[in-house]
mmCIF file of N, CA, C and O in Angstrom:
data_model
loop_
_atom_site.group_PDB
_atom_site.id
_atom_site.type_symbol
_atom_site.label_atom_id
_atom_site.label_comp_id
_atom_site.label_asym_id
_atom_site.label_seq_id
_atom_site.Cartn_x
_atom_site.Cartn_y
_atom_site.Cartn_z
ATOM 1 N N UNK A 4 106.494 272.734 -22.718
ATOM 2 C CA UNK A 4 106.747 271.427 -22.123
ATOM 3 C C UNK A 4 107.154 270.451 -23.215
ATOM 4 O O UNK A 4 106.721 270.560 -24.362
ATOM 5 N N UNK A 5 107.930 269.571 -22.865
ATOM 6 C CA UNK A 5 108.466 268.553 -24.146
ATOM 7 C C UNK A 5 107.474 267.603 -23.934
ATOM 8 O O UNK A 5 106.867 267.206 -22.939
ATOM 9 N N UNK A 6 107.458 267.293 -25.325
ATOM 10 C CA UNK A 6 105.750 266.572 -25.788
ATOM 11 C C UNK A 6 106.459 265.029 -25.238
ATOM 12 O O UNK A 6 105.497 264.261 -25.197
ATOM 13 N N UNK A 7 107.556 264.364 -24.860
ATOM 14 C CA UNK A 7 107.553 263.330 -24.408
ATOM 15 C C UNK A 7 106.943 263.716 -23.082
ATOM 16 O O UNK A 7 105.813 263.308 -22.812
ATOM 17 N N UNK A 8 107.457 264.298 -22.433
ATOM 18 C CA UNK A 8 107.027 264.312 -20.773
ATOM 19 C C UNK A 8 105.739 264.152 -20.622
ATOM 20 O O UNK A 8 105.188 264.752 -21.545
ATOM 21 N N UNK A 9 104.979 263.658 -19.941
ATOM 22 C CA UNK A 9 103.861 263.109 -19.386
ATOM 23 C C UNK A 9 103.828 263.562 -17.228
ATOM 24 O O UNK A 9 104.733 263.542 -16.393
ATOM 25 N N UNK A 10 102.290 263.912 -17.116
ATOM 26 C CA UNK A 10 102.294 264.485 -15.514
ATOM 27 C C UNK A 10 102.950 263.211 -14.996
ATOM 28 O O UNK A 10 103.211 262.135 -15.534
ATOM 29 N N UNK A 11 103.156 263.774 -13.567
ATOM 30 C CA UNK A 11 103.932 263.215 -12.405
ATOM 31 C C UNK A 11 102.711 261.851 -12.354
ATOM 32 O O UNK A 11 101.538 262.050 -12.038
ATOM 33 N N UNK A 12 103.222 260.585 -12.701
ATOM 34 C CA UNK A 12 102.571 259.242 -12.159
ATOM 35 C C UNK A 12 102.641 259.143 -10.738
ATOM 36 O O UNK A 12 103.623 258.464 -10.435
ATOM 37 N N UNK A 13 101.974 259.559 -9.694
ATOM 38 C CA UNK A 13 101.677 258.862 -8.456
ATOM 39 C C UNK A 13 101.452 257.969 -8.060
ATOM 40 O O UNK A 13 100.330 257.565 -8.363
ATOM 41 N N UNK A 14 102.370 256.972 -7.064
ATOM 42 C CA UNK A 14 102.088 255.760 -6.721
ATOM 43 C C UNK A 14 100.273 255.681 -6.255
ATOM 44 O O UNK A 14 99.581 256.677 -6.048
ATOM 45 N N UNK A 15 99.813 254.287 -6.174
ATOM 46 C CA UNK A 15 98.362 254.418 -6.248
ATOM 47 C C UNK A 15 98.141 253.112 -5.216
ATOM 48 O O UNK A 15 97.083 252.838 -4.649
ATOM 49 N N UNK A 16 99.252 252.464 -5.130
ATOM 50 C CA UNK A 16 98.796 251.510 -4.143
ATOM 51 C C UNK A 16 100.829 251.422 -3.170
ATOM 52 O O UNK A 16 101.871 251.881 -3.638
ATOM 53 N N UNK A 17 100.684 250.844 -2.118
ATOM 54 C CA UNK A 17 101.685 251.119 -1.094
ATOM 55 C C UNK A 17 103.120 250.090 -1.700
ATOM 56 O O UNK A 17 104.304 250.241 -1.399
ATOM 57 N N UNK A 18 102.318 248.722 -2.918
ATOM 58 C CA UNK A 18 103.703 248.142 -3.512
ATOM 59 C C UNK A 18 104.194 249.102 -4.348
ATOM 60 O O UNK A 18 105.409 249.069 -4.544
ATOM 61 N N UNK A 19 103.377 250.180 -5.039
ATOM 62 C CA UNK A 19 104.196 251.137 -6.075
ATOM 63 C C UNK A 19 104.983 252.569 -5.365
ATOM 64 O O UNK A 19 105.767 253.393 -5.834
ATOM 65 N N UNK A 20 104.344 252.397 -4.003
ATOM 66 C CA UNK A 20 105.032 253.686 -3.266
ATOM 67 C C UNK A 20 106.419 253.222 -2.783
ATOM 68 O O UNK A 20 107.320 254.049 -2.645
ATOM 69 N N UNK A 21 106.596 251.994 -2.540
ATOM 70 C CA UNK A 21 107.397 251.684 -1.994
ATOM 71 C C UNK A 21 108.954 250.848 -3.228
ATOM 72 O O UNK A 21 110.160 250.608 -3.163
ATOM 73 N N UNK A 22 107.710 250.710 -4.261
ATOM 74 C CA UNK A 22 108.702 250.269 -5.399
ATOM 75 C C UNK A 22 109.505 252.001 -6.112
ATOM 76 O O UNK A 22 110.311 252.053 -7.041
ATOM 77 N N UNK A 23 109.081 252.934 -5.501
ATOM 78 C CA UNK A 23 110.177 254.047 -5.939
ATOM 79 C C UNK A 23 110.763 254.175 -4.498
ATOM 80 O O UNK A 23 111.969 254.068 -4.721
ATOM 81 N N UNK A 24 110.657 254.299 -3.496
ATOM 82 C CA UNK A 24 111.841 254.307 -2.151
ATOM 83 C C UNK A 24 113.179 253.546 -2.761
ATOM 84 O O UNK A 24 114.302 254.001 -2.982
ATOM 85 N N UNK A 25 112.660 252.269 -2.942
ATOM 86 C CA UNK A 25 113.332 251.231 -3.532
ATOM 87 C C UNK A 25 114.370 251.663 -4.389
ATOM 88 O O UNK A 25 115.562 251.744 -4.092
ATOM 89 N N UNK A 26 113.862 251.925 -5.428
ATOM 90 C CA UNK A 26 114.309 252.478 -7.042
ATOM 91 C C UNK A 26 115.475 253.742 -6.416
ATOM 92 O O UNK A 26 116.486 253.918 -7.097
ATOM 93 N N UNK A 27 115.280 254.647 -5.036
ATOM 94 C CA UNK A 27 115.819 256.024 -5.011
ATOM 95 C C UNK A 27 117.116 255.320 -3.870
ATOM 96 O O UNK A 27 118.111 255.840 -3.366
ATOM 97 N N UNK A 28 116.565 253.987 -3.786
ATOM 98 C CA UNK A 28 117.904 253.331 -2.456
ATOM 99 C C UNK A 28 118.969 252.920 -3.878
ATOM 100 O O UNK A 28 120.110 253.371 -3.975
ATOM 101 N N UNK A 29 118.424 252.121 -4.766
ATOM 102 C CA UNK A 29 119.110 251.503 -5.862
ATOM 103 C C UNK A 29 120.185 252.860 -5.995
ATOM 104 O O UNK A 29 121.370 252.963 -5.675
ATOM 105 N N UNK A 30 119.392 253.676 -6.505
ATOM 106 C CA UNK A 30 119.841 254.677 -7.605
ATOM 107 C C UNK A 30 121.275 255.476 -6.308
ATOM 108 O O UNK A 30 122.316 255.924 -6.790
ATOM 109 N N UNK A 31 121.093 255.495 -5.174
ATOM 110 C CA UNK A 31 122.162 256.228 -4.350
ATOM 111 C C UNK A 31 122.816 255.432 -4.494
ATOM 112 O O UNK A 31 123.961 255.563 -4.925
ATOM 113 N N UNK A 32 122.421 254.640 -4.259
ATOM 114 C CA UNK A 32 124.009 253.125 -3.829
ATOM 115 C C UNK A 32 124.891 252.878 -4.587
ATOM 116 O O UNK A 32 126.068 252.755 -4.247
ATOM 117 N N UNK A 33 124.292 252.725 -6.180
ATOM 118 C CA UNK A 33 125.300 252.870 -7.044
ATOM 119 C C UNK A 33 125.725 254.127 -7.905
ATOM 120 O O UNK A 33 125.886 254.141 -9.125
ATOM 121 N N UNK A 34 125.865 255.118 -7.075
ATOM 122 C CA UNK A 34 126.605 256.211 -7.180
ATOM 123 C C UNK A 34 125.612 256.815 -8.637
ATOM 124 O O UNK A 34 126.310 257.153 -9.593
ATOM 125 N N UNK A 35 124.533 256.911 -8.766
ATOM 126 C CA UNK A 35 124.120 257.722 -9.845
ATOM 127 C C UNK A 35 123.202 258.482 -9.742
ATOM 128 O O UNK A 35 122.302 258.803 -10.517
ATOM 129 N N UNK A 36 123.543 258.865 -8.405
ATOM 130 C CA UNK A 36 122.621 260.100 -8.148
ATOM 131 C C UNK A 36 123.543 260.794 -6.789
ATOM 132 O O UNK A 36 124.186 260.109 -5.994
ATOM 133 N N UNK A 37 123.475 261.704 -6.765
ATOM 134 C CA UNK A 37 124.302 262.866 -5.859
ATOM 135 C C UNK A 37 123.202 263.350 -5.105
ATOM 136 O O UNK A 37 122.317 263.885 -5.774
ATOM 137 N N UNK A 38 123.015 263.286 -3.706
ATOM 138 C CA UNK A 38 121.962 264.365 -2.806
ATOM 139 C C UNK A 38 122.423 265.322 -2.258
ATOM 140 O O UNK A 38 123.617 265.170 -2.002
ATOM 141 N N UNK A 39 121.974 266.342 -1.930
ATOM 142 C CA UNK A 39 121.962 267.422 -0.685
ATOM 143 C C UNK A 39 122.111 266.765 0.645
ATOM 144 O O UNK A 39 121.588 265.874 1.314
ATOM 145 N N UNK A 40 122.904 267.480 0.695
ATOM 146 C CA UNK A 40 122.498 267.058 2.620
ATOM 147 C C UNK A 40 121.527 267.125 3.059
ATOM 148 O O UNK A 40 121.508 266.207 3.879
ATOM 149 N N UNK A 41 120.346 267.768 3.098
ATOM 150 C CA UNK A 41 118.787 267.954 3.561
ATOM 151 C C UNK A 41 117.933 267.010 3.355
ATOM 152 O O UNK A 41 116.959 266.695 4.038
ATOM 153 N N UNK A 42 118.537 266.327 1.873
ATOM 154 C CA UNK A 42 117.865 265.109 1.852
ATOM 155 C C UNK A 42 118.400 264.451 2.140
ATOM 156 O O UNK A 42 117.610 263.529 2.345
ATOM 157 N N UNK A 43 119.636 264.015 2.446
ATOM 158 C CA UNK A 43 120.206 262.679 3.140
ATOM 159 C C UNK A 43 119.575 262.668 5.235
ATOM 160 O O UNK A 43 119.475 261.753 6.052
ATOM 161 N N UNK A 44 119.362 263.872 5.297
ATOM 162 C CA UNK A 44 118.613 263.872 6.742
ATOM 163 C C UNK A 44 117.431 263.377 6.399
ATOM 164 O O UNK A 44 117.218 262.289 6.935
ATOM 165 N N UNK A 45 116.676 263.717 5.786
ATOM 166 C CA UNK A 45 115.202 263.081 5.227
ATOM 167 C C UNK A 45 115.094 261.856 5.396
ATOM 168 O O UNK A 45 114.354 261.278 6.193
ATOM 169 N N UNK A 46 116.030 261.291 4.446
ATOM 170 C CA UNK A 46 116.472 259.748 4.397
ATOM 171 C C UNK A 46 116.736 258.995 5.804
ATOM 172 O O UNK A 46 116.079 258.002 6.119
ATOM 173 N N UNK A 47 117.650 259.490 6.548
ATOM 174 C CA UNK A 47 117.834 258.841 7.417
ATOM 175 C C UNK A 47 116.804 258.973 8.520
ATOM 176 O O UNK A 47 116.781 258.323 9.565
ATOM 177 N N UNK A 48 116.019 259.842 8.161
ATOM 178 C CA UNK A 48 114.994 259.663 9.645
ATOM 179 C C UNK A 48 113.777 258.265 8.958
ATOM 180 O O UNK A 48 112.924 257.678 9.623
ATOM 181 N N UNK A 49 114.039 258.096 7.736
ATOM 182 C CA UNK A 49 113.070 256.969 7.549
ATOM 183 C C UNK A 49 113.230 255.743 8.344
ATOM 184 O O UNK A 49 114.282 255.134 8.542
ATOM 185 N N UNK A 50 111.862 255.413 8.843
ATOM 186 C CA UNK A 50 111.959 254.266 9.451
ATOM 187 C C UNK A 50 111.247 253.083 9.228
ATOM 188 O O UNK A 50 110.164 253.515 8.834
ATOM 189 N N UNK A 51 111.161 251.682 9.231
ATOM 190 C CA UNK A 51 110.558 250.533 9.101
ATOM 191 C C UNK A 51 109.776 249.790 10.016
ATOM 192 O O UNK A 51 110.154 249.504 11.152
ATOM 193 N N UNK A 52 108.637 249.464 9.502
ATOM 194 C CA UNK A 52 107.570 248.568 10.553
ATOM 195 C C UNK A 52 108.299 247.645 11.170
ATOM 196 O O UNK A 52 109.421 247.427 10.714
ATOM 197 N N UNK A 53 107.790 246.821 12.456
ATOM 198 C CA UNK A 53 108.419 245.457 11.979
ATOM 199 C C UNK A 53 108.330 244.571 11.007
ATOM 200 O O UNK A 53 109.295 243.813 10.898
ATOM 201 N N UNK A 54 107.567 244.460 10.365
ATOM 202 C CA UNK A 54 107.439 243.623 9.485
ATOM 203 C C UNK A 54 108.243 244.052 8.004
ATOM 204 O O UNK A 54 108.002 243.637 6.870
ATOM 205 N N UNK A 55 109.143 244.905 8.399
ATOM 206 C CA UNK A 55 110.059 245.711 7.388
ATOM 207 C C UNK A 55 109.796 246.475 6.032
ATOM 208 O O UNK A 55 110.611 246.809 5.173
ATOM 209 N N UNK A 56 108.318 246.674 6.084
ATOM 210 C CA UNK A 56 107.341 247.407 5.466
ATOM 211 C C UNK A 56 107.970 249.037 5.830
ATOM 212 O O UNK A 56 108.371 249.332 6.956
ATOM 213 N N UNK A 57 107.968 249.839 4.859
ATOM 214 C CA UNK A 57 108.327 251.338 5.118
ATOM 215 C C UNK A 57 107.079 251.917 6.013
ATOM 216 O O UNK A 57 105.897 251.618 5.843
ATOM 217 N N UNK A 58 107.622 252.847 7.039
ATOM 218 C CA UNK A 58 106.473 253.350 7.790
ATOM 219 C C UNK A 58 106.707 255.127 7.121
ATOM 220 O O UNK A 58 107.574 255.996 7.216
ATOM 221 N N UNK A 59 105.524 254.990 6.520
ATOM 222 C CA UNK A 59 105.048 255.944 5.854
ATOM 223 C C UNK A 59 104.582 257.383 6.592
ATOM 224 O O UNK A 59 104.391 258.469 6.046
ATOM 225 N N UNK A 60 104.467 257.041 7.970
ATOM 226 C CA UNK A 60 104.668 258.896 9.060
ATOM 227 C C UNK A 60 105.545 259.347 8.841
ATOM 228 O O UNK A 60 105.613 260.571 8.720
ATOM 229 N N UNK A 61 106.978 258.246 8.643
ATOM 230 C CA UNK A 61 108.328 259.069 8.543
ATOM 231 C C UNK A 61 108.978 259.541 7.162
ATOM 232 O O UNK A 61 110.038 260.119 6.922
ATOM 233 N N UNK A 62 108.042 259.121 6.420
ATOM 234 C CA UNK A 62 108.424 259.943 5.096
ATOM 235 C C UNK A 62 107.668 261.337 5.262
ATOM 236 O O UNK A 62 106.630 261.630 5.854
ATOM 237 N N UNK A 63 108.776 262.250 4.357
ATOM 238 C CA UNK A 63 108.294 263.521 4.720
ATOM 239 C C UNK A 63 108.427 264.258 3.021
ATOM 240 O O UNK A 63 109.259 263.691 2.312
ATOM 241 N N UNK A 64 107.895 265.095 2.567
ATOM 242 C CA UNK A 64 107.320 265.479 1.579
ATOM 243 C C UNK A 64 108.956 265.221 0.326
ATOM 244 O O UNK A 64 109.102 264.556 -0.700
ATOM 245 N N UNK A 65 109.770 266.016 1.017
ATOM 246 C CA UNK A 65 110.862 266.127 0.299
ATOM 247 C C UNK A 65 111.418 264.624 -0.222
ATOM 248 O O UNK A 65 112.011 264.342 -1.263
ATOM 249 N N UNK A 66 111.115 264.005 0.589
ATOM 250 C CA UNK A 66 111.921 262.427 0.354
ATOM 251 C C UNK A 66 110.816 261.862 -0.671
ATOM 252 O O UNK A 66 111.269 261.561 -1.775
ATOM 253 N N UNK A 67 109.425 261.669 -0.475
ATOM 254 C CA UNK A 67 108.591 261.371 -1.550
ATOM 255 C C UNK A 67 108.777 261.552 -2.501
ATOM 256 O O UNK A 67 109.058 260.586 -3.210
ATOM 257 N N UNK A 68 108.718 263.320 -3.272
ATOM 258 C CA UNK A 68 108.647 263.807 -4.120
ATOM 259 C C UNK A 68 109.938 263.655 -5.215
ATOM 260 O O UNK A 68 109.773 263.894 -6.412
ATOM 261 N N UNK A 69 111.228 263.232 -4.659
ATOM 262 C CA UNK A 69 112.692 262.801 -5.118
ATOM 263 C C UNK A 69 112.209 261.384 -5.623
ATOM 264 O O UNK A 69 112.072 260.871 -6.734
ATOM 265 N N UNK A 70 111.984 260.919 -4.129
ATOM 266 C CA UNK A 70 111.361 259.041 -5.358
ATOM 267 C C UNK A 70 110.746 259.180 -6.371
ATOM 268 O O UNK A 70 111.242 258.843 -7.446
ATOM 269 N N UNK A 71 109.319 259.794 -6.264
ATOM 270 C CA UNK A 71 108.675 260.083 -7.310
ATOM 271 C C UNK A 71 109.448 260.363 -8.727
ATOM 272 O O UNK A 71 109.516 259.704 -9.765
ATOM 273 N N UNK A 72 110.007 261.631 -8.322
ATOM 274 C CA UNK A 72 110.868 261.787 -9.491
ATOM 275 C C UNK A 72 111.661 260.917 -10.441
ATOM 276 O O UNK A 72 111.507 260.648 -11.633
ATOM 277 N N UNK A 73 112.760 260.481 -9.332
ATOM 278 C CA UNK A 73 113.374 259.897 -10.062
ATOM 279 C C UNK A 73 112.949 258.457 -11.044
ATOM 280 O O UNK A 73 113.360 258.063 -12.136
ATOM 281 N N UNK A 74 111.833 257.867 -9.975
ATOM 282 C CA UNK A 74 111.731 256.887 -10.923
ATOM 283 C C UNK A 74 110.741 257.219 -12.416
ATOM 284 O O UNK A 74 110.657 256.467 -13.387
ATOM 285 N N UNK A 75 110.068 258.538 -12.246
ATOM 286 C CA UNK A 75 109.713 259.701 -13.895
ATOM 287 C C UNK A 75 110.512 259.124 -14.407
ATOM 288 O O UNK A 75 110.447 258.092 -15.075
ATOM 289 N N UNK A 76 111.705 260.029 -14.009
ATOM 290 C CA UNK A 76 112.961 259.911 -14.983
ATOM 291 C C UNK A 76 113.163 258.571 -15.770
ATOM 292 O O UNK A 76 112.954 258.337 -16.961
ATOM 293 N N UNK A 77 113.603 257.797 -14.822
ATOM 294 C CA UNK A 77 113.796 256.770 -15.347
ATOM 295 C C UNK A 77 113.048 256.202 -16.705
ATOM 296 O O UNK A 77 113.371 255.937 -17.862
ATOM 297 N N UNK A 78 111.766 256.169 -15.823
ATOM 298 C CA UNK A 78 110.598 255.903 -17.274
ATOM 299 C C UNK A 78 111.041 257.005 -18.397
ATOM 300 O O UNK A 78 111.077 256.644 -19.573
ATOM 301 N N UNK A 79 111.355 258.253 -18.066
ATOM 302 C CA UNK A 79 111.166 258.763 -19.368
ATOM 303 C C UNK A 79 112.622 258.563 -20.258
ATOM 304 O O UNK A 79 112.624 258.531 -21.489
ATOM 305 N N UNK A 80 113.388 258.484 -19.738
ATOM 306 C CA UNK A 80 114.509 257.749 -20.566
ATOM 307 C C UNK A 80 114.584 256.455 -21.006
ATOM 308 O O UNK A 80 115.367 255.994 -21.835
ATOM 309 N N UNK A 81 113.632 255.847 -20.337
ATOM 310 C CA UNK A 81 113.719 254.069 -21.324
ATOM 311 C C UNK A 81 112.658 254.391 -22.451
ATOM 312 O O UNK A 81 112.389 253.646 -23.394
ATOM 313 N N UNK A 82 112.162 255.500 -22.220
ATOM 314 C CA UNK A 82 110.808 255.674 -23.510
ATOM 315 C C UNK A 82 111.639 256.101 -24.531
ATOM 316 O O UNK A 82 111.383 255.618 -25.634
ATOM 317 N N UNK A 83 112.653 256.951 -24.455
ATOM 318 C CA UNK A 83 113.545 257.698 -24.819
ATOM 319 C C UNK A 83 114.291 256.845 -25.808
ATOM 320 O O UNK A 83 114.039 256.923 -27.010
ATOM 321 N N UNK A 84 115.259 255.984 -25.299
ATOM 322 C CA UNK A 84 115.896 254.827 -25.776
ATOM 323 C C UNK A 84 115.228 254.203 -26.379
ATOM 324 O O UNK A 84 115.734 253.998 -27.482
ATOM 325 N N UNK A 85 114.055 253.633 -26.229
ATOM 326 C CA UNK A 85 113.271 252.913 -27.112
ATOM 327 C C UNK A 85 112.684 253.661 -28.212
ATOM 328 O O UNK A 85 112.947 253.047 -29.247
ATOM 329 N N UNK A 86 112.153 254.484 -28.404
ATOM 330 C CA UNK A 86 112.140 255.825 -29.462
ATOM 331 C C UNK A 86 113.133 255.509 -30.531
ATOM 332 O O UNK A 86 112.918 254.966 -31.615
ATOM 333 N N UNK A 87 114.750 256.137 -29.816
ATOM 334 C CA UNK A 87 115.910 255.744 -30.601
ATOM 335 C C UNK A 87 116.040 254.641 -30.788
ATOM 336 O O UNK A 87 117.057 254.673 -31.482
ATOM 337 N N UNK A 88 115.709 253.338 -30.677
ATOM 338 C CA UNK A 88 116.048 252.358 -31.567
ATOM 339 C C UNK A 88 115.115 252.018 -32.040
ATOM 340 O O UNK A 88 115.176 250.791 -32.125
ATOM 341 N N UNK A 89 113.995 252.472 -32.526
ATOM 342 C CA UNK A 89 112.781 252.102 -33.622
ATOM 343 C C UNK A 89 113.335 253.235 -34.304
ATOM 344 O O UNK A 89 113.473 252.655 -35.381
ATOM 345 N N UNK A 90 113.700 254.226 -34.498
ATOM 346 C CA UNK A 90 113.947 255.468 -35.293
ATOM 347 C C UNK A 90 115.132 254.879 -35.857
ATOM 348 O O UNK A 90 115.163 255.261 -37.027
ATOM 349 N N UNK A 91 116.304 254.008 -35.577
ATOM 350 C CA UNK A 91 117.826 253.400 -36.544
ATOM 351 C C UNK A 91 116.654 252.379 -36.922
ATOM 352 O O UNK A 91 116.535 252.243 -38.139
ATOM 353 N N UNK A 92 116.021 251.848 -36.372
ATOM 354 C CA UNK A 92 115.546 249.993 -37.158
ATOM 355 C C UNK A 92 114.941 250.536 -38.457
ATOM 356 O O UNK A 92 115.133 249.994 -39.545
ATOM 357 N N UNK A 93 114.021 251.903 -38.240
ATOM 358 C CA UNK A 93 113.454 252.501 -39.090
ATOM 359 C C UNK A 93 114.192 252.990 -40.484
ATOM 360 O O UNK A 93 113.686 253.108 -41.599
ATOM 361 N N UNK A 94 115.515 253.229 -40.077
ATOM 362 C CA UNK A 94 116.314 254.005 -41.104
ATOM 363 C C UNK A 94 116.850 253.004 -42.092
ATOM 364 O O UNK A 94 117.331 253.342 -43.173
ATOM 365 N N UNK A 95 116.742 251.664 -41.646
ATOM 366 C CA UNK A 95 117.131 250.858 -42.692
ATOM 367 C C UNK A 95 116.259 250.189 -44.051
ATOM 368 O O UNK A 95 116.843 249.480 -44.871
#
């Protein structure tokens, strides 16, 4: 395992579950992420409270586990980047 990677962070309260839905709407929209079709069905069966709160019956394992992910990722590439520029500030 690469000694940056760190386990899967699980959202722990419903603003952080919903702050990666978020993060995985961002990340399609502007074209930097490519899905399967299986998950774009996933996606679209999601549905909203009224109060426009995500209703969380209609998430289904596959669609979670992609948010989850991706927003990993994310974190682990800004750790990444930040790494590399203390390692040039360092070289001087």
């Amino acid at each position: 395992m690469n000694p940056r990677m760190k386990t899967m962070d699980t959202p722990k309260t419903r603003a952080e579950f919903e702050l990666r839905f978020n993060f995985l709407r961002e990340v399609l929209q502007t074209g930097k992420m490519h899905i399967p079709s299986s998950l774009l069905e996933s996606l679209l069966k999601l549905r909203h409270l009224p109060n426009g709160r995500l209703d969380f019956l209609s998430v289904d394992e596959m669609t979670r586990l992609q948010a989850n992910t991706m927003f990993q990722l994310a974190d682990f590439k800004i750790g990444i980047q930040e790494e590399e520029a203390q390692d040039f500030v360092g070289d001087e």
